PDB file of C-alpha atoms in Angstrom:
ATOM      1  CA  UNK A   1     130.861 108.451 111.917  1.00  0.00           C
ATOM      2  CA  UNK A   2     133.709 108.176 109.350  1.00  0.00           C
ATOM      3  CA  UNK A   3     136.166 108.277 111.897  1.00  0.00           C
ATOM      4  CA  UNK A   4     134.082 105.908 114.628  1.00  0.00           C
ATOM      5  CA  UNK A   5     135.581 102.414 115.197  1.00  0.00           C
ATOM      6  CA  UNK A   6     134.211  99.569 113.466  1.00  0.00           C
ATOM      7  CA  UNK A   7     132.863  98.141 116.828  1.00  0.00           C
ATOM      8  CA  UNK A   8     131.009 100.877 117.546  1.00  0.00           C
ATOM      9  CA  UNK A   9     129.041 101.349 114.175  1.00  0.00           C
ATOM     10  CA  UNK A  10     126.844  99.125 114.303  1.00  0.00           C
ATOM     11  CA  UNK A  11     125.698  99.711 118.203  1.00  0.00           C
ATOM     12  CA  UNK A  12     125.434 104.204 116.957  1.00  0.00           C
ATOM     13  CA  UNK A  13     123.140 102.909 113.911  1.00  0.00           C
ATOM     14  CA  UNK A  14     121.079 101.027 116.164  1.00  0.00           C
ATOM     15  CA  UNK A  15     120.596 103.739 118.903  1.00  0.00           C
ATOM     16  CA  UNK A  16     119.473 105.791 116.055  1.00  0.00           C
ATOM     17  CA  UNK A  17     116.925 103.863 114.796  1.00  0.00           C
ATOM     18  CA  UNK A  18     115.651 103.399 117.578  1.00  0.00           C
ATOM     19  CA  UNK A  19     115.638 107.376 118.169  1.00  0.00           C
ATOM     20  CA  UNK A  20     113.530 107.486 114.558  1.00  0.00           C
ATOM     21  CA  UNK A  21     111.588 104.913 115.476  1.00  0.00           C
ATOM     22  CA  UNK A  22     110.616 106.827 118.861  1.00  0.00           C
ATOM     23  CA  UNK A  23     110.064 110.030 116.320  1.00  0.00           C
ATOM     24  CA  UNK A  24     107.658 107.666 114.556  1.00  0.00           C
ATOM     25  CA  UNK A  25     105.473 106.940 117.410  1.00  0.00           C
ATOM     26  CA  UNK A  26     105.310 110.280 118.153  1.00  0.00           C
ATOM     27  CA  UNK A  27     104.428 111.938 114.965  1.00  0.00           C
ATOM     28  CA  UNK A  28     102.342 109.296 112.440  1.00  0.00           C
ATOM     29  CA  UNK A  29      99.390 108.865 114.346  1.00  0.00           C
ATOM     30  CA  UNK A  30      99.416 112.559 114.986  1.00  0.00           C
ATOM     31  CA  UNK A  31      99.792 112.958 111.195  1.00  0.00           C
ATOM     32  CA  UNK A  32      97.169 110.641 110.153  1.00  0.00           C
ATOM     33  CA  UNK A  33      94.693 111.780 112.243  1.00  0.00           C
ATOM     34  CA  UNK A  34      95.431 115.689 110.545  1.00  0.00           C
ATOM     35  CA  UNK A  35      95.430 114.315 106.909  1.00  0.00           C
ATOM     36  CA  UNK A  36      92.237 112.304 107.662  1.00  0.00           C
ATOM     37  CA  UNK A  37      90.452 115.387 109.252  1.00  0.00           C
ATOM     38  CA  UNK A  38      91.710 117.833 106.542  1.00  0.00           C
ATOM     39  CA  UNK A  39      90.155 115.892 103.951  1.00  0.00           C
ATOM     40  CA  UNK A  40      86.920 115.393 105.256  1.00  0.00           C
ATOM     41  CA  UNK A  41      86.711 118.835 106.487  1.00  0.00           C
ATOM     42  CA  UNK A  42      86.313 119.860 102.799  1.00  0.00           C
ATOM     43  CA  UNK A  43      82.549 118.472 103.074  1.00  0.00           C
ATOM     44  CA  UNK A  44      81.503 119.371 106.614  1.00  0.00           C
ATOM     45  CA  UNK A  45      84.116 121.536 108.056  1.00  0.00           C
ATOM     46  CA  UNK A  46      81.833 121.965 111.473  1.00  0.00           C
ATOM     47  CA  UNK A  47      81.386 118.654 112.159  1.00  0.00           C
ATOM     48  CA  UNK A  48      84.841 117.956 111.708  1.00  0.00           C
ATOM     49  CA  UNK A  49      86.165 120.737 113.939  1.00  0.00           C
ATOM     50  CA  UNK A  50      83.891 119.180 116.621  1.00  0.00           C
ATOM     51  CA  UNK A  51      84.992 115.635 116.114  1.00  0.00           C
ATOM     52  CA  UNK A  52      89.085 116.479 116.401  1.00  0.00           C
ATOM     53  CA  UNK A  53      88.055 118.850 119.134  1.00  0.00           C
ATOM     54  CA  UNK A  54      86.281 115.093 120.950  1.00  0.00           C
ATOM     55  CA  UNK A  55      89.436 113.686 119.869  1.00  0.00           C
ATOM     56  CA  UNK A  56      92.126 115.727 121.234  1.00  0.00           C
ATOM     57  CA  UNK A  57      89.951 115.619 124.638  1.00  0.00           C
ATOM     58  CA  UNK A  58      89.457 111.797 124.187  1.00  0.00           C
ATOM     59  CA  UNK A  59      93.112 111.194 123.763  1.00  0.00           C
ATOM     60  CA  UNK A  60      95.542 113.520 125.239  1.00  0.00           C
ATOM     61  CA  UNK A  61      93.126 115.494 127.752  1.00  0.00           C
ATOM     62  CA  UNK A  62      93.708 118.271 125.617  1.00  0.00           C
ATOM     63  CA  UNK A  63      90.590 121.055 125.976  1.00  0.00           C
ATOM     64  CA  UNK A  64      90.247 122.676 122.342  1.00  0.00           C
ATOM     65  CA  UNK A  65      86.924 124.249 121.067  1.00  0.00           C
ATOM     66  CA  UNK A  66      85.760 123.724 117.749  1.00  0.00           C
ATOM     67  CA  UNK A  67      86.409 127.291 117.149  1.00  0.00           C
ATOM     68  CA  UNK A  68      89.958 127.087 117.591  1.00  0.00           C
ATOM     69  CA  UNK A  69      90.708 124.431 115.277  1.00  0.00           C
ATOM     70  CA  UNK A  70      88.934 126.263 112.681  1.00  0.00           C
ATOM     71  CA  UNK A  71      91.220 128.853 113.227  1.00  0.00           C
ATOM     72  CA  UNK A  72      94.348 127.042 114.188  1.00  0.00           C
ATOM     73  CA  UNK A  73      96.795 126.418 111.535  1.00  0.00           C
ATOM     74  CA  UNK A  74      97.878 122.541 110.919  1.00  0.00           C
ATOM     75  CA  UNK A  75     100.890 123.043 111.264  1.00  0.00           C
ATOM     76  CA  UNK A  76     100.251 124.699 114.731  1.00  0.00           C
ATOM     77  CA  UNK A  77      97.596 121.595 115.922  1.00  0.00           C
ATOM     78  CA  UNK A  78     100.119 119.366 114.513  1.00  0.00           C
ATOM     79  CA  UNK A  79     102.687 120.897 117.281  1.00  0.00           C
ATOM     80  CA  UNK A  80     100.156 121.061 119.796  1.00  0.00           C
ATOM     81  CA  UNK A  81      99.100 117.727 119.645  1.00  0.00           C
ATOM     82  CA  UNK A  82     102.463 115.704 118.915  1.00  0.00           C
ATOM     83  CA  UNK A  83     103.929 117.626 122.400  1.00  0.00           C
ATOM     84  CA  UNK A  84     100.829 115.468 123.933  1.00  0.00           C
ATOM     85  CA  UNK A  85     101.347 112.500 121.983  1.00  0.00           C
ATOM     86  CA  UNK A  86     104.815 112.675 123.471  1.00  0.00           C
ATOM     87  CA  UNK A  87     104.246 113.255 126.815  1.00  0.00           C
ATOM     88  CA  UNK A  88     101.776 110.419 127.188  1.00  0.00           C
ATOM     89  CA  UNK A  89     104.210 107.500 125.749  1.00  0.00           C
ATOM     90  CA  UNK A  90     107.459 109.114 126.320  1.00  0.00           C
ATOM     91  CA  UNK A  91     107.323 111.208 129.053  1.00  0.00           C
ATOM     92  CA  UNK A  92     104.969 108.753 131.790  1.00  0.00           C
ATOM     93  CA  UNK A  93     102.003 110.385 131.396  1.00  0.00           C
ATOM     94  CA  UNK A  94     100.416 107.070 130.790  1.00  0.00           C
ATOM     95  CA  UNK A  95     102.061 105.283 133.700  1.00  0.00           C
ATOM     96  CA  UNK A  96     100.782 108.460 136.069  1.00  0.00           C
ATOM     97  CA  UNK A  97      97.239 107.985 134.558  1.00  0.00           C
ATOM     98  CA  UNK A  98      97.391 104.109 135.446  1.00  0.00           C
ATOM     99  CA  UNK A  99      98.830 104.436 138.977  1.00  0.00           C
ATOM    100  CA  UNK A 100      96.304 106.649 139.536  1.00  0.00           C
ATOM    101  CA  UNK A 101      93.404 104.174 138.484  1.00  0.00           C
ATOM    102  CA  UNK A 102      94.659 101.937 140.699  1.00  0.00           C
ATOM    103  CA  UNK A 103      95.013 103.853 143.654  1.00  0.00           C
ATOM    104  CA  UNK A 104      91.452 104.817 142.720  1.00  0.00           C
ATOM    105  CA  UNK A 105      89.592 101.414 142.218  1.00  0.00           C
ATOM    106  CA  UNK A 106      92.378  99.392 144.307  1.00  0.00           C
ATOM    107  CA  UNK A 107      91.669  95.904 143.516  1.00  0.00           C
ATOM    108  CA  UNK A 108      87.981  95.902 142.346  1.00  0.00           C
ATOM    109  CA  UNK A 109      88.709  94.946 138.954  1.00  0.00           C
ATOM    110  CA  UNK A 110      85.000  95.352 137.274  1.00  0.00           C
ATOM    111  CA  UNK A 111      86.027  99.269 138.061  1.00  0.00           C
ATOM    112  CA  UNK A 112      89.378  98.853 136.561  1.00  0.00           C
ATOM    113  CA  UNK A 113      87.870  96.922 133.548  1.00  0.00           C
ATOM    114  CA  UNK A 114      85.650  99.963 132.917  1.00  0.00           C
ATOM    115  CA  UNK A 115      87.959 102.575 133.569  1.00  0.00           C
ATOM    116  CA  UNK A 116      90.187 100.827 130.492  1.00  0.00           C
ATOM    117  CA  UNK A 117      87.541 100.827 128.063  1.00  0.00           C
ATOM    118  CA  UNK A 118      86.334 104.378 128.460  1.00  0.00           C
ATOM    119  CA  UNK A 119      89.956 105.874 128.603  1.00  0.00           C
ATOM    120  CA  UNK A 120      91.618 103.882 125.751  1.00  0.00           C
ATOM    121  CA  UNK A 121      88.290 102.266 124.481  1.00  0.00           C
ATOM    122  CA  UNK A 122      89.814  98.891 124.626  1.00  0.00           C
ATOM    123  CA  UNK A 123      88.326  95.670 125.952  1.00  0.00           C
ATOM    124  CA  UNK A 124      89.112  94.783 129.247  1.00  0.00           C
ATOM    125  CA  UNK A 125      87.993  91.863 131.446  1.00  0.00           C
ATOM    126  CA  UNK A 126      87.749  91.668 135.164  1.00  0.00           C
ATOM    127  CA  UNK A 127      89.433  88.312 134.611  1.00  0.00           C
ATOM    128  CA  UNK A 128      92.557  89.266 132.605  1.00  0.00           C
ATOM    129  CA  UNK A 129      93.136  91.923 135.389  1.00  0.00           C
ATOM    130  CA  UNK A 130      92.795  89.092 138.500  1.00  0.00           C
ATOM    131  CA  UNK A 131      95.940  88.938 138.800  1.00  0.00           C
ATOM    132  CA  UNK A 132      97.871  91.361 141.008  1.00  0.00           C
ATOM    133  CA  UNK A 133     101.347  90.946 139.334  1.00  0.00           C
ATOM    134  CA  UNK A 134     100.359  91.331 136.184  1.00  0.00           C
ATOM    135  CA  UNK A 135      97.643  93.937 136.708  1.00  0.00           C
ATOM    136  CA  UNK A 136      99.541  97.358 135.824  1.00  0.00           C
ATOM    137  CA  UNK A 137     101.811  96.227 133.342  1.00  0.00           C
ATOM    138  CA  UNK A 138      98.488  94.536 131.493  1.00  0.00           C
ATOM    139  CA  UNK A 139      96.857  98.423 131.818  1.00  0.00           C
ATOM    140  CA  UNK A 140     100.019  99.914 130.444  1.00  0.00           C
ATOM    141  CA  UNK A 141      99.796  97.733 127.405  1.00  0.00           C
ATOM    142  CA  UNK A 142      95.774  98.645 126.579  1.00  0.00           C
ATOM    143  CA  UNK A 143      97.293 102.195 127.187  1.00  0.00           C
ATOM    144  CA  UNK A 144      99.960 102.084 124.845  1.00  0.00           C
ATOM    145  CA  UNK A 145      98.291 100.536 121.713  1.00  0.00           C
ATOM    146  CA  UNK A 146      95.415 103.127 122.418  1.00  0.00           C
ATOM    147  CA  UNK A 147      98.385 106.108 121.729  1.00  0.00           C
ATOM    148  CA  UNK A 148     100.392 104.240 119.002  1.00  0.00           C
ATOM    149  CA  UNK A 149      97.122 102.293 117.136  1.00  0.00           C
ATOM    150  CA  UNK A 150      97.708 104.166 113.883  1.00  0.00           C
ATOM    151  CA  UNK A 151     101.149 103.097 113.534  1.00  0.00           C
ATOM    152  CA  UNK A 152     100.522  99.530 114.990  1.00  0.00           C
ATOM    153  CA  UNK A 153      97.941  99.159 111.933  1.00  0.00           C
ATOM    154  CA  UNK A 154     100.181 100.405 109.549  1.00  0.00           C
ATOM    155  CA  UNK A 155     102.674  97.867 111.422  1.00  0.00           C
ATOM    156  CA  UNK A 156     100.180  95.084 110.377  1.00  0.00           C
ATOM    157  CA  UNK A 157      99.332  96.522 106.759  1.00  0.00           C
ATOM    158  CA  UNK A 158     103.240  96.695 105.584  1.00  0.00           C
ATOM    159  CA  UNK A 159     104.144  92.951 107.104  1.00  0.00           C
ATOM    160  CA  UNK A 160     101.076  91.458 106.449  1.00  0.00           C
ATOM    161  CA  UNK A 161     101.287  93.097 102.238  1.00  0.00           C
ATOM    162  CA  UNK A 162     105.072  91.935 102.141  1.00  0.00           C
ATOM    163  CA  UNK A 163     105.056  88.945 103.434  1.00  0.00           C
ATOM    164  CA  UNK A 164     101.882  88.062 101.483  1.00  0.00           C
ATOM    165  CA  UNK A 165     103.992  89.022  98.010  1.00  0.00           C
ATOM    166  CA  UNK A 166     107.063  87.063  99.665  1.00  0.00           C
ATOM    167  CA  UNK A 167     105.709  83.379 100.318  1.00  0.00           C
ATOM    168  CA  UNK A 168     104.234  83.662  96.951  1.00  0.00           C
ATOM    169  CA  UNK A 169     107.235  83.690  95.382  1.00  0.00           C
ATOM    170  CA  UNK A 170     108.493  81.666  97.685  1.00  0.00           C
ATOM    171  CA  UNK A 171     106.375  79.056  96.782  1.00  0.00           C
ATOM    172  CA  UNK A 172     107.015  79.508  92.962  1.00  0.00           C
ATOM    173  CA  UNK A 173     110.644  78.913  93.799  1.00  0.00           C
ATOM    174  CA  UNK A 174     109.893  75.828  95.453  1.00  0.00           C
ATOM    175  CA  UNK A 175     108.112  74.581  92.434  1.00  0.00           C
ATOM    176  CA  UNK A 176     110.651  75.390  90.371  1.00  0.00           C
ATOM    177  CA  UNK A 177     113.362  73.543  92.564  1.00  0.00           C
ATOM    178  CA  UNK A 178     111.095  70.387  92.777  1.00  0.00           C
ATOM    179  CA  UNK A 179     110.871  70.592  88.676  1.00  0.00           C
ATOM    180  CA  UNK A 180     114.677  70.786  88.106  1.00  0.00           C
ATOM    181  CA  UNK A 181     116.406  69.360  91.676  1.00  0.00           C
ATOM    182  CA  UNK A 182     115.984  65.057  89.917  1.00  0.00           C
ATOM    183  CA  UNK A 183     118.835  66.396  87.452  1.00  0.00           C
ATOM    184  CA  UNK A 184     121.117  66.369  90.401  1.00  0.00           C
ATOM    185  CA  UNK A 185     120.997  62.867  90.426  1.00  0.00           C
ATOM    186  CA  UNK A 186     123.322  62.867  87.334  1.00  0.00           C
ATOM    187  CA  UNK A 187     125.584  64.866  89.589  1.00  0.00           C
ATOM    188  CA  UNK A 188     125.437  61.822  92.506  1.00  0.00           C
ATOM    189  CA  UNK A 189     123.429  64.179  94.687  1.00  0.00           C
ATOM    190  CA  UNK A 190     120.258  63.004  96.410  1.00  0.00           C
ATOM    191  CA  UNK A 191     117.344  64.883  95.022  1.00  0.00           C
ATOM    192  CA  UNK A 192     115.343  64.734  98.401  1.00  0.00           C
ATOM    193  CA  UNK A 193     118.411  66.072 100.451  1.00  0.00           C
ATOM    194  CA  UNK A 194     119.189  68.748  97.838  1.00  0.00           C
ATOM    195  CA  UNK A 195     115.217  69.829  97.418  1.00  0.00           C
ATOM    196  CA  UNK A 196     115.159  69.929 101.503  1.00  0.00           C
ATOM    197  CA  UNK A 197     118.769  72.099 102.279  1.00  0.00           C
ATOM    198  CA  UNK A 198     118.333  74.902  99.335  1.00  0.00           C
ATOM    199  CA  UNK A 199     114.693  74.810  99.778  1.00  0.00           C
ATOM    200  CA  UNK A 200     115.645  75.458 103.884  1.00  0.00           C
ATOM    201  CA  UNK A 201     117.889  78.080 102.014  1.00  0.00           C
ATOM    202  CA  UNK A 202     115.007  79.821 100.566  1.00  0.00           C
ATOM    203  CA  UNK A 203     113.022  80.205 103.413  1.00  0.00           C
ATOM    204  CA  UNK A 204     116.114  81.482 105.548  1.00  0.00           C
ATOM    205  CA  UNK A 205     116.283  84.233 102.314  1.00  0.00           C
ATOM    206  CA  UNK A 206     112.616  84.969 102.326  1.00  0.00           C
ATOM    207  CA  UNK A 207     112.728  85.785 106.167  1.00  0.00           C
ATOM    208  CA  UNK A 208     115.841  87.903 105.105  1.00  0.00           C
ATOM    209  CA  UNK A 209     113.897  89.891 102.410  1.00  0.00           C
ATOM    210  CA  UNK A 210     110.745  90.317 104.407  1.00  0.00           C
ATOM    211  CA  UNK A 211     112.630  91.989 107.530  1.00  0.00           C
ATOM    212  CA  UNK A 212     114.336  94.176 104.838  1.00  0.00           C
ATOM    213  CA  UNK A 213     111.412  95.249 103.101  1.00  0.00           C
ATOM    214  CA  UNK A 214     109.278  95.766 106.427  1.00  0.00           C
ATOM    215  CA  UNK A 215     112.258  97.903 108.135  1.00  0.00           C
ATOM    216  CA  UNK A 216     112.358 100.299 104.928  1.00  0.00           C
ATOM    217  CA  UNK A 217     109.133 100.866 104.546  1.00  0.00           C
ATOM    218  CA  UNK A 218     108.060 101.434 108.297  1.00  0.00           C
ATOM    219  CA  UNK A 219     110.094 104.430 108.701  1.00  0.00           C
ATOM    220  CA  UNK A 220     108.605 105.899 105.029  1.00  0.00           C
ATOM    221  CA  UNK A 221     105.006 104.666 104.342  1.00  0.00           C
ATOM    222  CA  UNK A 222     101.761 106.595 105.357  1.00  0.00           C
ATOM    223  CA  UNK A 223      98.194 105.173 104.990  1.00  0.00           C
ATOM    224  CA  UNK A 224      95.816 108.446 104.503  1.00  0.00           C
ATOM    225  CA  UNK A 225      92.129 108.028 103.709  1.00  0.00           C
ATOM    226  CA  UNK A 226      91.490 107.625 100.012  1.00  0.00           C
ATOM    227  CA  UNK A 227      95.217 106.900  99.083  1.00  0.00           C
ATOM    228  CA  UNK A 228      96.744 104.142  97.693  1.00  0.00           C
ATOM    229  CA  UNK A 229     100.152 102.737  99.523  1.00  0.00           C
ATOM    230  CA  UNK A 230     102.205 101.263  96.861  1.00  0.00           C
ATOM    231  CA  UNK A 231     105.009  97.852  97.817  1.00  0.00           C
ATOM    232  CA  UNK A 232     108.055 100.257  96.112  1.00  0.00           C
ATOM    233  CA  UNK A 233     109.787  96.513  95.835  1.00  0.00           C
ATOM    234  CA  UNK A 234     107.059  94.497  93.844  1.00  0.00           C
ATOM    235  CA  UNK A 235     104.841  97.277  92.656  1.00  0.00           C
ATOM    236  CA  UNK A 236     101.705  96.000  94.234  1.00  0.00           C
ATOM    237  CA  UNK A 237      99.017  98.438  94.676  1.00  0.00           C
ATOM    238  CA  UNK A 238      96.952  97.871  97.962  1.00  0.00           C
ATOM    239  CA  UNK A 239      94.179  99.990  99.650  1.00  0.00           C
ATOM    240  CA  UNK A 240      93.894 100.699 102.747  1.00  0.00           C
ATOM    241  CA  UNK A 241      90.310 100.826 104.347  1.00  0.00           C
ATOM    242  CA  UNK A 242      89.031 103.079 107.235  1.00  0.00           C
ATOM    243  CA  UNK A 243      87.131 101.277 110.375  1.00  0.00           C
ATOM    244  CA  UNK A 244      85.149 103.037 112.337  1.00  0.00           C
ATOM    245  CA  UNK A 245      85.206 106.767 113.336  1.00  0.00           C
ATOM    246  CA  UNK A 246      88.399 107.393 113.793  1.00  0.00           C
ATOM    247  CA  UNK A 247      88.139 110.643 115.805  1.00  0.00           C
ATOM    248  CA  UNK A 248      86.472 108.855 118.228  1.00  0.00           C
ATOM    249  CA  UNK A 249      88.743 105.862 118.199  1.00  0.00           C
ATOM    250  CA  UNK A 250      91.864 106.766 116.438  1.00  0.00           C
ATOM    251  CA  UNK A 251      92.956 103.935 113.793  1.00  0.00           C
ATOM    252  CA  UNK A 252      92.303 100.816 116.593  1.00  0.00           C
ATOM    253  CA  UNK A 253      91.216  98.183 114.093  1.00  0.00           C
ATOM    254  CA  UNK A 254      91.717  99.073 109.974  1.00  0.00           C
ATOM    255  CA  UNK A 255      91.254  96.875 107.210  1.00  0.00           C
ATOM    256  CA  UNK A 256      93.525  96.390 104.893  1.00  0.00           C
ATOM    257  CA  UNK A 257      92.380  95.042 101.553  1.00  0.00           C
ATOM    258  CA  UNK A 258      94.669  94.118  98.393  1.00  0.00           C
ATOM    259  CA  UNK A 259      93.519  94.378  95.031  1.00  0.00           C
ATOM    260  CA  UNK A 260      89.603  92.906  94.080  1.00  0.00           C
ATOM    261  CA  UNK A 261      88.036  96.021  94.628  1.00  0.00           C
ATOM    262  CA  UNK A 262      87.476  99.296  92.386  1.00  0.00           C
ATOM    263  CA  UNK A 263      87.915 102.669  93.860  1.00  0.00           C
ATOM    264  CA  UNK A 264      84.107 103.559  93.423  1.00  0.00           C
ATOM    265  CA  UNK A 265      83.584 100.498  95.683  1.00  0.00           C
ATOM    266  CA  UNK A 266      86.301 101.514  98.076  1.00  0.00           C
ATOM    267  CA  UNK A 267      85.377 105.208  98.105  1.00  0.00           C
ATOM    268  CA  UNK A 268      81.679 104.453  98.789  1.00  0.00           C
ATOM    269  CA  UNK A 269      82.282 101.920 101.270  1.00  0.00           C
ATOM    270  CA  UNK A 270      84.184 104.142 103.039  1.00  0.00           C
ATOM    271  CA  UNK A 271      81.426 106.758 102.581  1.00  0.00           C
ATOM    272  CA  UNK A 272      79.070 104.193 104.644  1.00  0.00           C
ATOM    273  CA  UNK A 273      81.375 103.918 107.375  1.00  0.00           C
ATOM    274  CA  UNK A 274      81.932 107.609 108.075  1.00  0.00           C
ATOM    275  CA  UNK A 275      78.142 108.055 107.996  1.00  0.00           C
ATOM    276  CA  UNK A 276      77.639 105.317 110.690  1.00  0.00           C
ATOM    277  CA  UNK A 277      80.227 106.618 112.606  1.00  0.00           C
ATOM    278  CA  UNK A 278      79.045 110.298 112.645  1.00  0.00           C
ATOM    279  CA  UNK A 279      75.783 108.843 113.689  1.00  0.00           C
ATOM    280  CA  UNK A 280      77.118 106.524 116.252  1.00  0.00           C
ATOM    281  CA  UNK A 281      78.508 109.790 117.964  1.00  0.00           C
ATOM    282  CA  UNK A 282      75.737 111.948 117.651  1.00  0.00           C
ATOM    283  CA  UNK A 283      73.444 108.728 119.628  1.00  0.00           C
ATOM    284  CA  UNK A 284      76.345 107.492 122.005  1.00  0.00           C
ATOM    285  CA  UNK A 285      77.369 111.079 123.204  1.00  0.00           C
ATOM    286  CA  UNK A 286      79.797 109.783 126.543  1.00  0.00           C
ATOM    287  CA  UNK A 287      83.153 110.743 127.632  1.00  0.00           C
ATOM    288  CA  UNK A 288      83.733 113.597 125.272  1.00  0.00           C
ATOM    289  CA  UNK A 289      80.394 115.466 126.047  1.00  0.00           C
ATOM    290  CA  UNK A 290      81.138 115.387 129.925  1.00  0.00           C
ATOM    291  CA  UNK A 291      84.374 116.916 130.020  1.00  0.00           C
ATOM    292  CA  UNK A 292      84.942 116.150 133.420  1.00  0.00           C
ATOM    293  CA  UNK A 293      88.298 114.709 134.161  1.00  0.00           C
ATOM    294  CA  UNK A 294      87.667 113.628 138.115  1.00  0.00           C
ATOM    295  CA  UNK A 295      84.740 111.487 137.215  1.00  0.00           C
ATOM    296  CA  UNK A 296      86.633 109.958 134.272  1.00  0.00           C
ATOM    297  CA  UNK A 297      89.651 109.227 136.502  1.00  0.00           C
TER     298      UNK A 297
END
């Protein structure tokens, strides 16, 4: 790279981000579904095994007993399951599954609409799949936040915790400049042009800041159950809450909550959710249980 044209830097830099970025897709929702089943396994190791064995079958159509993930080693199940991960976003698994709904149900959308919602356990309506153009791509889209929906809700958690931080001190700064910016008035300046052009600055900065910040910490953070994800630019501390069971539905929709809340709060909150969720699957049974790939098709 030392010896690479200035012209073509910046073009190499972005082909490899965009190479780690791929990486990323592949392995953190692969990783946060390990380091959330590892920890929990410590309490009911059983039940566990049985819900990443409904998982791997959910997700990737991967067939793995109970028994073998008790005696697979992570590192081994973390192979297995990123080469799946891969092959479904990466490698047009997910566009084969789709093409082959459609040649399936044709155009009877109600069919289509429940095909979506028991393979990527997303909402679909026959209404947002009327339309004939749009149809597939709209599929592909459910498909691929289904296999990415642990990254796309750390995504949410890193922008939304930055750019929270951000206005507020954008804001302060404003205050500040409306407190000082009459002085220019001694310098022949008009206070309401000057307040409006650096405080236009200041929001141009802020964007600046917040694209920084979110671009760094994509590539680095991780969200696991129980931890605490700290801002490494304005030392806030923010928790990240589990929704749902995530074995059944990966990470689809997780809270994330900043500061007001004490870790025995957090901890047995989270507690309560697992519990309902465990219970949920016992009751609802469905996809998983049948193992049966023609009828799910």
């Amino acid at each position: 790279m030392a010896k690479m044209p200035v012209e073509k830097v910046a073009p190499f830099i972005l082909e490899q981000a965009r190479a780690a970025y791929r990486q990323r897709e592949i392995s953190y929702p692969v990783d946060y579904i390990l380091d959330l089943a590892f920890s929990m396994a410590q309490q009911n190791g059983a039940l566990v095994a049985q819900q990443l064995s409904n998982w791997a079958w959910n997700r990737y159509d991967v067939e793995l007993t109970p028994e073998e993930v008790l005696r697979t080693p992570r590192e081994q199940l973390r192979e297995r399951f990123e080469v799946a991960q891969k092959r479904w976003i990466h490698e047009g698994q997910l566009e084969k599954s789709v093409d082959e709904s459609l040649a399936k149900h044709g155009g009877n959308t109600e069919e289509l609409a429940k095909w979506i919602r028991e393979r990527f356990m997303m909402e679909a309506t026959a209404e947002e799949l009327a339309d004939e153009k749009t149809r597939r791509q709209l599929m592909l889209d459910k498909g691929r936040l289904f296999f990415r929906s642990e990254l796309t809700a750390l995504e949410r958690f890193v922008l939304l915790s930055i750019l929270d931080s951000a206005w507020k001190d954008h804001l302060y700064l404003m205050d500040q400049l409306r407190d000082s910016v009459s002085l220019r008035a001694y310098a022949e300046q008009d206070p309401r042009i000057v307040y409006k052009r650096e405080g236009a600055s200041q929001f141009r900065e802020m964007l600046r800041l917040v694209r920084d910040r979110v671009t760094d910490l994509i590539f680095r953070a991780r969200i696991t159950q129980g931890s605490q994800v700290r801002n490494v630019y304005n030392a806030q501390q923010a928790e990240h809450a589990e929704a749902g069971s995530v074995m059944e539905n990966g990470a689809s929709e997780k809270d994330a909550e900043q500061g007001g809340e004490s870790e025995s709060e957090a901890k047995s909150r989270h507690e309560r959710r697992a519990a309902a969720a465990m219970r949920g699957r016992e009751a609802k049974g469905g996809r998983s249980s049948q193992r049966d790939r023609h009828k799910r098709r």
